[in-house]
Short mmCIF file of C-alpha atoms and ligand atoms in Angstrom, two decimals:
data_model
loop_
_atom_site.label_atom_id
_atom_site.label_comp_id
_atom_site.label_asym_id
_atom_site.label_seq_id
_atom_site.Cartn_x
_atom_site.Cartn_y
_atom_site.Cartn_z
CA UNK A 18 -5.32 -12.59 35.32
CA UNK A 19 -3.48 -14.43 32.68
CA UNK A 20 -4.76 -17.80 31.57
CA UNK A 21 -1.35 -20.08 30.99
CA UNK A 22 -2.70 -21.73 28.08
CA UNK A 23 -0.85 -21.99 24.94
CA UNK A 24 -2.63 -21.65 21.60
CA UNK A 25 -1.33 -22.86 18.41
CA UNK A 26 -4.46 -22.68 16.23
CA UNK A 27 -7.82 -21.61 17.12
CA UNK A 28 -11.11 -23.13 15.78
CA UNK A 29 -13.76 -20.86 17.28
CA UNK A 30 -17.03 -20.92 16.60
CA UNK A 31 -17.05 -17.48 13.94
CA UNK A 32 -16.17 -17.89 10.04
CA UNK A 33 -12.53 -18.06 9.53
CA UNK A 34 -11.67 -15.13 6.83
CA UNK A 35 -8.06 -14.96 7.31
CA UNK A 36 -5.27 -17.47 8.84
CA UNK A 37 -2.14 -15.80 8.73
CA UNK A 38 1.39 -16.72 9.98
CA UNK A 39 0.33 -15.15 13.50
CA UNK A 40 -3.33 -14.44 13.79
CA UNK A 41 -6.54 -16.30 12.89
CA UNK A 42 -9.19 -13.39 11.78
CA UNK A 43 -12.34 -14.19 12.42
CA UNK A 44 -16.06 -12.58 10.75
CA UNK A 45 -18.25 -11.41 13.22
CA UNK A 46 -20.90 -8.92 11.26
CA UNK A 47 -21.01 -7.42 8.24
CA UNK A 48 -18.36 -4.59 9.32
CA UNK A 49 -16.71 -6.14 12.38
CA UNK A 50 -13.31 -8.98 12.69
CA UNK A 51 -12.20 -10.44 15.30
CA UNK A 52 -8.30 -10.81 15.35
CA UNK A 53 -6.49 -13.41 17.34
CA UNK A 54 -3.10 -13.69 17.99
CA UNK A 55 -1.59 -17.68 18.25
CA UNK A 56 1.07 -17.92 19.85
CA UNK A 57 2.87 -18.90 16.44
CA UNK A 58 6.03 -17.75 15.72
CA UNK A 59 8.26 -17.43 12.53
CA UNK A 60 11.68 -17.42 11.46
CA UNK A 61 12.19 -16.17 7.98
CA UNK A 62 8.64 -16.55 7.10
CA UNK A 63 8.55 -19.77 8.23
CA UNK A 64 6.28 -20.74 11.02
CA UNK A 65 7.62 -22.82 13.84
CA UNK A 66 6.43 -26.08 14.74
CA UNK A 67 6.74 -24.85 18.85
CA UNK A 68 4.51 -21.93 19.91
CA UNK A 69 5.58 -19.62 22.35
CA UNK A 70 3.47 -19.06 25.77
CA UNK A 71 2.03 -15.83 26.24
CA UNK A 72 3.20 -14.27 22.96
CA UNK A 73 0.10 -13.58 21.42
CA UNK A 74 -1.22 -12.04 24.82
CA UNK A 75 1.99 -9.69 24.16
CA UNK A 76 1.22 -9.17 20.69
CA UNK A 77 -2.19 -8.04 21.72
CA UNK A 78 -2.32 -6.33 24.85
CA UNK A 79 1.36 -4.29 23.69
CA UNK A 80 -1.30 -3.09 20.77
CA UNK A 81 -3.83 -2.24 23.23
CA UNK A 82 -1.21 -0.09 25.39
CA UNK A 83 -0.20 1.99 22.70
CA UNK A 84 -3.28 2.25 20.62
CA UNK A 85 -5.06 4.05 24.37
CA UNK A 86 -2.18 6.32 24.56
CA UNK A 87 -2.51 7.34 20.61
CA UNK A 88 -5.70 7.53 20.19
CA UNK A 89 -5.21 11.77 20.13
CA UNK A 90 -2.88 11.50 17.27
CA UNK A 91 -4.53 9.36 15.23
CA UNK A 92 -8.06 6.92 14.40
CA UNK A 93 -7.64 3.38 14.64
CA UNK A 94 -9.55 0.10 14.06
CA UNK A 95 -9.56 -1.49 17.76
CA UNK A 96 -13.12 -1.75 19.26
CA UNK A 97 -12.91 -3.53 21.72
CA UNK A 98 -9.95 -5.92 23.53
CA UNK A 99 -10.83 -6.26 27.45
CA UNK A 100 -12.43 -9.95 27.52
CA UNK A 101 -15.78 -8.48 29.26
CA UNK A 102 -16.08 -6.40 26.55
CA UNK A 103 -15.74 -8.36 23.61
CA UNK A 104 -18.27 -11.11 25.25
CA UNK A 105 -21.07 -8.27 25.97
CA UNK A 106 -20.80 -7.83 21.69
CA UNK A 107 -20.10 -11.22 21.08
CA UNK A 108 -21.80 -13.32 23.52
CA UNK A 109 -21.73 -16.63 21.97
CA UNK A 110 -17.51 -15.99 22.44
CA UNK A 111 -18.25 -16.78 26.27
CA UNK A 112 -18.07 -20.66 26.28
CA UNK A 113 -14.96 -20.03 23.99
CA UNK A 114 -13.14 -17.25 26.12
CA UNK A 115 -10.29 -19.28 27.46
CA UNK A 116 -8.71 -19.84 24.10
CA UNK A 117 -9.21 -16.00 22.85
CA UNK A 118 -9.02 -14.02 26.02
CA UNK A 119 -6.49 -11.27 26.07
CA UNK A 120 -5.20 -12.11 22.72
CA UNK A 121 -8.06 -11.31 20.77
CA UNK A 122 -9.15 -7.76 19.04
CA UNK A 123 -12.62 -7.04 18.28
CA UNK A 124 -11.78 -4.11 14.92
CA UNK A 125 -13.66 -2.66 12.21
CA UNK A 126 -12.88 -4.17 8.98
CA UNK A 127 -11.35 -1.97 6.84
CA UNK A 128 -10.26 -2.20 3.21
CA UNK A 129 -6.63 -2.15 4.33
CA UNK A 130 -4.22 0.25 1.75
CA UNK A 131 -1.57 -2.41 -0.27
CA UNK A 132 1.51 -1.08 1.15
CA UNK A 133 3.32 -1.21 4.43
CA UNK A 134 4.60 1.66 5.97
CA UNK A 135 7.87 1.41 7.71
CA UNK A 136 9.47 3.77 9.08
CA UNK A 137 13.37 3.39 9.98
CA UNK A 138 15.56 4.80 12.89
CA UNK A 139 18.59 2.31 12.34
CA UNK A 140 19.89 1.36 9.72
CA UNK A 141 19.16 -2.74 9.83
CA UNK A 142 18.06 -5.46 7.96
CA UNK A 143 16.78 -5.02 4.52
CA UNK A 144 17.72 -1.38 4.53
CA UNK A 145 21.30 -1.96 5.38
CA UNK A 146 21.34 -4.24 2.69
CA UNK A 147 20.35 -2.08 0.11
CA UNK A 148 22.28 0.71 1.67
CA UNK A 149 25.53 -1.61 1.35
CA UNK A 150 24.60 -2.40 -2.37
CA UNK A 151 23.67 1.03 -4.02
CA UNK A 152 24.40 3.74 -0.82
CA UNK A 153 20.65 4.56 -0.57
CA UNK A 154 17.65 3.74 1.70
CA UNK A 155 14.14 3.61 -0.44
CA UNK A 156 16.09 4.38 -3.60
CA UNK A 157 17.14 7.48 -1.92
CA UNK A 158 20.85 8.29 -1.06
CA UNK A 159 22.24 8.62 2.10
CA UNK A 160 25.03 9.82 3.65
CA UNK A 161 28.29 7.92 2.67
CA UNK A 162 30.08 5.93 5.42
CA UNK A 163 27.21 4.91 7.49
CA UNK A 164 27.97 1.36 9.42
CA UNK A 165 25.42 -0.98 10.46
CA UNK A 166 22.84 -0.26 12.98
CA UNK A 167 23.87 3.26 12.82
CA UNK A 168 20.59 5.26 14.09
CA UNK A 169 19.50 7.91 11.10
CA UNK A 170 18.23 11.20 11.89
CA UNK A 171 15.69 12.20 10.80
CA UNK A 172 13.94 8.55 10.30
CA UNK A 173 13.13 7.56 7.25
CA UNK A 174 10.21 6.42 5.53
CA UNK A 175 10.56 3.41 3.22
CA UNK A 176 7.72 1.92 2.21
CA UNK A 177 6.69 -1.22 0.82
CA UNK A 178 4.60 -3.91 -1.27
CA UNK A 179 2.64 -6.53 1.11
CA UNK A 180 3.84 -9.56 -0.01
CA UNK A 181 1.15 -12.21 -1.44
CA UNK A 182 1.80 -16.12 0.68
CA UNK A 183 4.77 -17.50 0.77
CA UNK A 184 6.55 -14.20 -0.73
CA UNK A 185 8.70 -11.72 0.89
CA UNK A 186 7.89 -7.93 1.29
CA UNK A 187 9.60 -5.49 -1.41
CA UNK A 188 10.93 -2.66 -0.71
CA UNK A 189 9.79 0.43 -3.02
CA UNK A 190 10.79 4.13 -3.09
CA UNK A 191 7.61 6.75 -2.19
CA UNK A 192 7.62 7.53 -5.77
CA UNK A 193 6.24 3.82 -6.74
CA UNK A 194 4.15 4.12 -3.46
CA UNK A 195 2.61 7.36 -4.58
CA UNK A 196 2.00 5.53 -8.06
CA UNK A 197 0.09 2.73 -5.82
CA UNK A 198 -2.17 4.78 -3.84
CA UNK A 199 -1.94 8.28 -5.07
CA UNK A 200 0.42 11.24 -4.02
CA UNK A 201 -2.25 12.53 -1.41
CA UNK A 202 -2.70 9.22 0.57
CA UNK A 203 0.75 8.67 0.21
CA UNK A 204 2.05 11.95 1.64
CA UNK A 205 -0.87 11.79 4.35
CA UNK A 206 0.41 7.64 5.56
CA UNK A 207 4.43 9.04 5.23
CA UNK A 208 2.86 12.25 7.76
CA UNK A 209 1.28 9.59 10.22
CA UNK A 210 3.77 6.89 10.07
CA UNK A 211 6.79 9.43 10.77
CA UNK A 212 4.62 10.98 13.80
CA UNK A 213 3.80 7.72 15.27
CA UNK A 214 7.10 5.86 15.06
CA UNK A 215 8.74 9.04 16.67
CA UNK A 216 6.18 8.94 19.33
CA UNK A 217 7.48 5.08 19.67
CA UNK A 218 10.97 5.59 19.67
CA UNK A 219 10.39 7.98 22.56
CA UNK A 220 8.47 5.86 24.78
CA UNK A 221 10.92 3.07 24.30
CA UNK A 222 14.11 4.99 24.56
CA UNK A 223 13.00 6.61 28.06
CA UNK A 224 12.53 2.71 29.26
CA UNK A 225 15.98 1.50 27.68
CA UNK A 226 14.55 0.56 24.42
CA UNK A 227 16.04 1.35 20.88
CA UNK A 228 13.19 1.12 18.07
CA UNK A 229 15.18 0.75 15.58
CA UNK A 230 12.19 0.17 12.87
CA UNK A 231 8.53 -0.36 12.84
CA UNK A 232 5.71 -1.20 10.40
CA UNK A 233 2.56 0.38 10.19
CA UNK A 234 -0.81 -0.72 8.04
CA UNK A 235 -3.61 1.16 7.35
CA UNK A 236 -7.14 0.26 6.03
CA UNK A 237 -10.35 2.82 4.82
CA UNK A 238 -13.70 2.83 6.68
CA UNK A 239 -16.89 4.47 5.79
CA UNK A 240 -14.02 7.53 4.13
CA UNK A 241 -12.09 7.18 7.03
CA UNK A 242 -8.35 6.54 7.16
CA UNK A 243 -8.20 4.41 10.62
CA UNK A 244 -4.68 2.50 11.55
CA UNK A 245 -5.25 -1.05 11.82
CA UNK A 246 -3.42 -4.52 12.28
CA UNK A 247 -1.05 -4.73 15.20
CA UNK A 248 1.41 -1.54 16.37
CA UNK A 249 4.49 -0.92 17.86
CA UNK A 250 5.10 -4.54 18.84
CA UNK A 251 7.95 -6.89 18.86
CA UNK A 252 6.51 -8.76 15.97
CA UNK A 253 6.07 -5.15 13.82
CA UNK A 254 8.94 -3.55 15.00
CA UNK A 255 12.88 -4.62 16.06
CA UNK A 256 13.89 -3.49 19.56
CA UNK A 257 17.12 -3.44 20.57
CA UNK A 258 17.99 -2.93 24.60
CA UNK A 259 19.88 -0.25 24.75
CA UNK A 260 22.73 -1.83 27.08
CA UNK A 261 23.47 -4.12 24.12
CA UNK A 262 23.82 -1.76 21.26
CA UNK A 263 27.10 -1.45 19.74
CA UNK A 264 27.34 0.47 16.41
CA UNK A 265 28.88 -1.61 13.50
CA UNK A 266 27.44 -4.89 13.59
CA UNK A 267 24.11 -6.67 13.89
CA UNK A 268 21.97 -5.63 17.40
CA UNK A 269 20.27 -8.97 19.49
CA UNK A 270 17.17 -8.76 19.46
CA UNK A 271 15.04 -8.10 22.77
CA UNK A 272 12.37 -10.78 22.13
CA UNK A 273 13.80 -13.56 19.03
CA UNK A 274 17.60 -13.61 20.12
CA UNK A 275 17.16 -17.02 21.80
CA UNK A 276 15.56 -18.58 18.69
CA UNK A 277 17.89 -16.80 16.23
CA UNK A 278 20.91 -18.15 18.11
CA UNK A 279 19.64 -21.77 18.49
CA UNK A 280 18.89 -21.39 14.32
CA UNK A 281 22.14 -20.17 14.12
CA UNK A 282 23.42 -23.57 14.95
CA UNK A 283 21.46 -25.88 12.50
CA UNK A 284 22.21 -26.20 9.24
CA UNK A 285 18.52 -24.93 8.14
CA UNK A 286 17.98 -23.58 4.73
CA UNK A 287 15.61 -21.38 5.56
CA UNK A 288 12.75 -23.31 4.01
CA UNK A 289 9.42 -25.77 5.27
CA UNK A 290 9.95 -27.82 7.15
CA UNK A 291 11.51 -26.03 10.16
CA UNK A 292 13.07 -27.79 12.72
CA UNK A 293 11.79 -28.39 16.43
CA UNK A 294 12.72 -25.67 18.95
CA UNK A 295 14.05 -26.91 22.02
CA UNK A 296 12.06 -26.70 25.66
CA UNK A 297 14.54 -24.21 26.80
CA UNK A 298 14.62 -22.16 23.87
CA UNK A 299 10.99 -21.69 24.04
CA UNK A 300 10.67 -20.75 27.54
CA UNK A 301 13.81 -18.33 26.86
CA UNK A 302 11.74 -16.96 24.30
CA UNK A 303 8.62 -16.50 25.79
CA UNK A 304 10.28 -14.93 28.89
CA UNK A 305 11.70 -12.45 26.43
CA UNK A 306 8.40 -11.69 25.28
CA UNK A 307 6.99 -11.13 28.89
CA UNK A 308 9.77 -8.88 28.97
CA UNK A 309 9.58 -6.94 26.33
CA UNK A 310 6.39 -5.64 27.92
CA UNK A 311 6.89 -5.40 31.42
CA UNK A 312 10.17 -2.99 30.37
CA UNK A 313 7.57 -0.91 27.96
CA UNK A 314 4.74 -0.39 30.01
CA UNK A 315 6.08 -1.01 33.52
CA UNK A 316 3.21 -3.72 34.32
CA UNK A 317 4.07 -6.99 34.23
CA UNK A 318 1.98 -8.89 31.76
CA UNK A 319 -0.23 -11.10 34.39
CA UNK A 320 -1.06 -7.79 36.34
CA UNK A 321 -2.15 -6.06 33.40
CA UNK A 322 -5.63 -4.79 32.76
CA UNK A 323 -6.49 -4.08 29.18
CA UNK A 324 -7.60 -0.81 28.12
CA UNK A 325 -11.55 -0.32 27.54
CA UNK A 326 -12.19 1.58 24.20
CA UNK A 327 -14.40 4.22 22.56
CA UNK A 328 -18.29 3.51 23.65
CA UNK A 329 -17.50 0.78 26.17
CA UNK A 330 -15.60 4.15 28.68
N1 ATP B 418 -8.97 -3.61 10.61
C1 ATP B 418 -8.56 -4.47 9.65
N2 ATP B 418 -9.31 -4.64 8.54
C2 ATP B 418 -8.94 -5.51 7.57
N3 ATP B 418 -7.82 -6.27 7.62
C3 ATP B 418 -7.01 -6.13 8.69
C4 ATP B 418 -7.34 -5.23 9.76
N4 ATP B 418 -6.35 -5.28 10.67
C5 ATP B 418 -5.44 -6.17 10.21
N5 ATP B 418 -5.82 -6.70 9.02
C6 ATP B 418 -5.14 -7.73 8.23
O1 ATP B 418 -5.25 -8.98 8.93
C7 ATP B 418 -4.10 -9.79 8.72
C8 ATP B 418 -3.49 -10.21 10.04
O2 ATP B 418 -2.96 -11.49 9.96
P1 ATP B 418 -1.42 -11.84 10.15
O3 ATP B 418 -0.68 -10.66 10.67
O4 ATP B 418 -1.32 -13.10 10.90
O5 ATP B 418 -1.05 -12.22 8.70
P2 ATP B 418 -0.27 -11.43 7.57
O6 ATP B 418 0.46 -10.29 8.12
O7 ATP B 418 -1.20 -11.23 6.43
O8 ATP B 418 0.83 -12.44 7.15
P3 ATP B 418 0.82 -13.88 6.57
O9 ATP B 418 -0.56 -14.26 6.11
O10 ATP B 418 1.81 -13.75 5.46
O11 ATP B 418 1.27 -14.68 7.71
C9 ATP B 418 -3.14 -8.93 7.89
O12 ATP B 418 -3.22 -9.30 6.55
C10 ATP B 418 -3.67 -7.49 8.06
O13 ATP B 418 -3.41 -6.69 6.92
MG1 MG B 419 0.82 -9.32 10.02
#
C-alpha cells in the first residue's frame, strides 16, 4: 500500500553522488545507484519550495510500468524497484524504507551518453519556437503552415545537449549529435528513441492520452547500451488529455496545469526564489499526478504492485 508521507529531501544512510532537481542518487557498490524520486517539483528549472504528495511514487512506479512492458524492445538499467526487493540487496535500507519505498530504483550505473534524446509528436514548446523563428525542427525544415500543437507525422527526432546546473537544455540538429557521440551511436539512440516513443504514444492514445514529446537518456555498461534515468513519465514527457486538445494554441497539461495557472498569476520572473504554492494548488497537483497514472495503467496508484525485475522473477 502507499505510505502518505511526503518527502522533500532524503538523507539516507548511502553516499549521496547526485542531488538533482527531482531525485537524490545514492552509491550503493561499486556498479550499483540507488535513485530516489522527492517529491520536488520545478517550474522553469526552478524548484518549488512545496512538494507534491505522491509524485515521486508516480515518477517511479510510471517508470517501472513501462520499463516491464519494454523490456523486449530494448535493455535498461532498472534492477530492482518492488520495496522487498531492494531491502533483500540492500538490507541496511530496511530501518530507512518508509522514506524510499516505492519511489526508489535500485539501477546499474552507467556512464550515461551527453545528449538527450527527444523525440517529438506535436509540435510544442521549444520546437514550436524554433519552428516559428526559422520554419524548421532540429535545424531541419518542415512543412510550411504548421500551427501550434499540430501533431507531426512521422515524429521527429531532435536531440539535445544536457545542460550543466542552473543551465537550460540546447537544442542541436543530429548532425552536431553525430559529431558528439559518433554517427553509429547516434543513428542506433535516433532507431531506439523513435521505436520507443511510438510504442508510448500508442499506449497513451488508446487511454485518452496525447504524448506529445518525450525524453529519453541512455548510459553504457560493461559494452552495453542499456536505457536509463526515468521513461515515459509526466516529468520526461508532456501529456495532453485528449478531450482538451485544440489545434492552434498551447495544450494544458495533464499533471502541471494547476501550478502553471496559479504562476500565471504572480508576477514571477522566473528566477530563485520561487514563490509559495498554495494548499489547494498542491493537492490539485498531486491529484493530477495520481491521475496521470491511474488513466495510463488502469490501477490506481495505492493498489498498485510494482513490477519484480530480471533475477528477482
Ligand atoms: N543508470 C544510470 N547511471 C548513471 N546515471 C544515471 C542513471 N540513470 C539516471 N542517471 C542520471 O541521474 C540523474 C537523475 O537526477 P535528476 O533527474 O534529479 O537530475 P537531472 O536530470 O540531472 O537534473 P538537475 O540536476 O538539473 O536537476 C540524471 O543526471 C541522470 O542522467
Ligand atoms: Mg532528470
Amino acid at each position: 500500500m502507499s505510505d502518505a508521507r511526503t518527502i522533500h529531501r532524503t538523507d539516507l544512510d548511502l553516499s549521496l553522488v547526485h542531488r538533482g532537481k527531482v531525485r537524490d542518487v545514492y552509491r550503493v557498490d561499486a556498479s550499483t545507484l540507488l535513485m530516489v524520486a522527492s517529491d520536488r517539483v520545478s517550474a522553469f528549472d526552478v524548484v518549488l519550495p512545496q512538494p507534491i504528495p505522491h509524485k515521486g511514487e508516480v515518477l517511479t512506479l510510471l517508470t517501472a510500468w513501462w520499463l516491464e512492458q519494454l523490456e523486449s524492445m530494448l535493455a535498461h538499467h532498472l534492477i530492482a524497484v518492488h520495496p522487498d526487493r531492494i531491502v533483500e540487496r540492500v538490507p541496511l535500507l530496511e530501518a530507512s524504507r518508509d522514506v524510499w519505498a516505492r519511489r526508489a530504483m535500485l539501477v546499474r550505473e552507467t556512464d550515461p551518453v551527453l545528449v538527450e534524446c527527444v523525440v517529438r509528436g506535436y509540435l510544442s514548446g521549444s520546437a514550436w519556437k524554433e519552428y516559428r523563428a526559422t520554419g524548421t525542427l532540429a535545424g531541419e525544415p518542415l512543412p510550411e503552415g504548421l500551427r501550434e500543437s499540430e501533431r507531426i507525422d512521422p515524429a521527429i527526432f531532435s536531440p539535445a545537449t544536457k545542460a550543466q546546473k542552473g543551465e537550460h537544455d540546447e537544442n542541436i540538429t543530429f548532425d552536431r549529435m553525430s559529431g558528439i557521440v559518433g554517427d553509429e551511436l547516434a543513428e542506433r539512440l535516433r532507431d531506439l528513441s523513435m521505436r520507443v516513443y511510438a510504442y508510448g504514444r500508442d499506449v497513451a492514445e488508446a487511454k485518452d492520452i496525447l504524448l506529445a514529446d518525450t525524453k529519453f537518456e541512455f548510459g553504457h555498461r560493461d559494452g552495453e547500451l542499456l536505457l536509463i534515468d526515468e521513461v515515459l513519465t509526466p516529468d520526461s514527457s508532456r501529456f495532453w488529455p485528449c478531450e482538451a486538445y485544440v489545434v492552434g494554441r498551447s495544450q494544458p497539461s495533464l499533471d502541471k496545469q494547476p501550478i502553471r495557472d496559479f504562476l500565471e498569476t504572480l508576477d514571477w520572473d522566473k528566477t530563485p526564489p520561487p514563490p509559495d504554492l498554495p494548499d489547494e494548488v498542491v493537492g490539485a497537483a498531486s491529484e493530477r499526478y495520481r491521475e496521470v497514472f491511474h488513466r495510463l495503467t488502469g490501477t490506481e496508484l495505492d493498489a498498485y504492485e510494482p513490477p519484480v525485475f530480471g533475477d528477482d522473477r
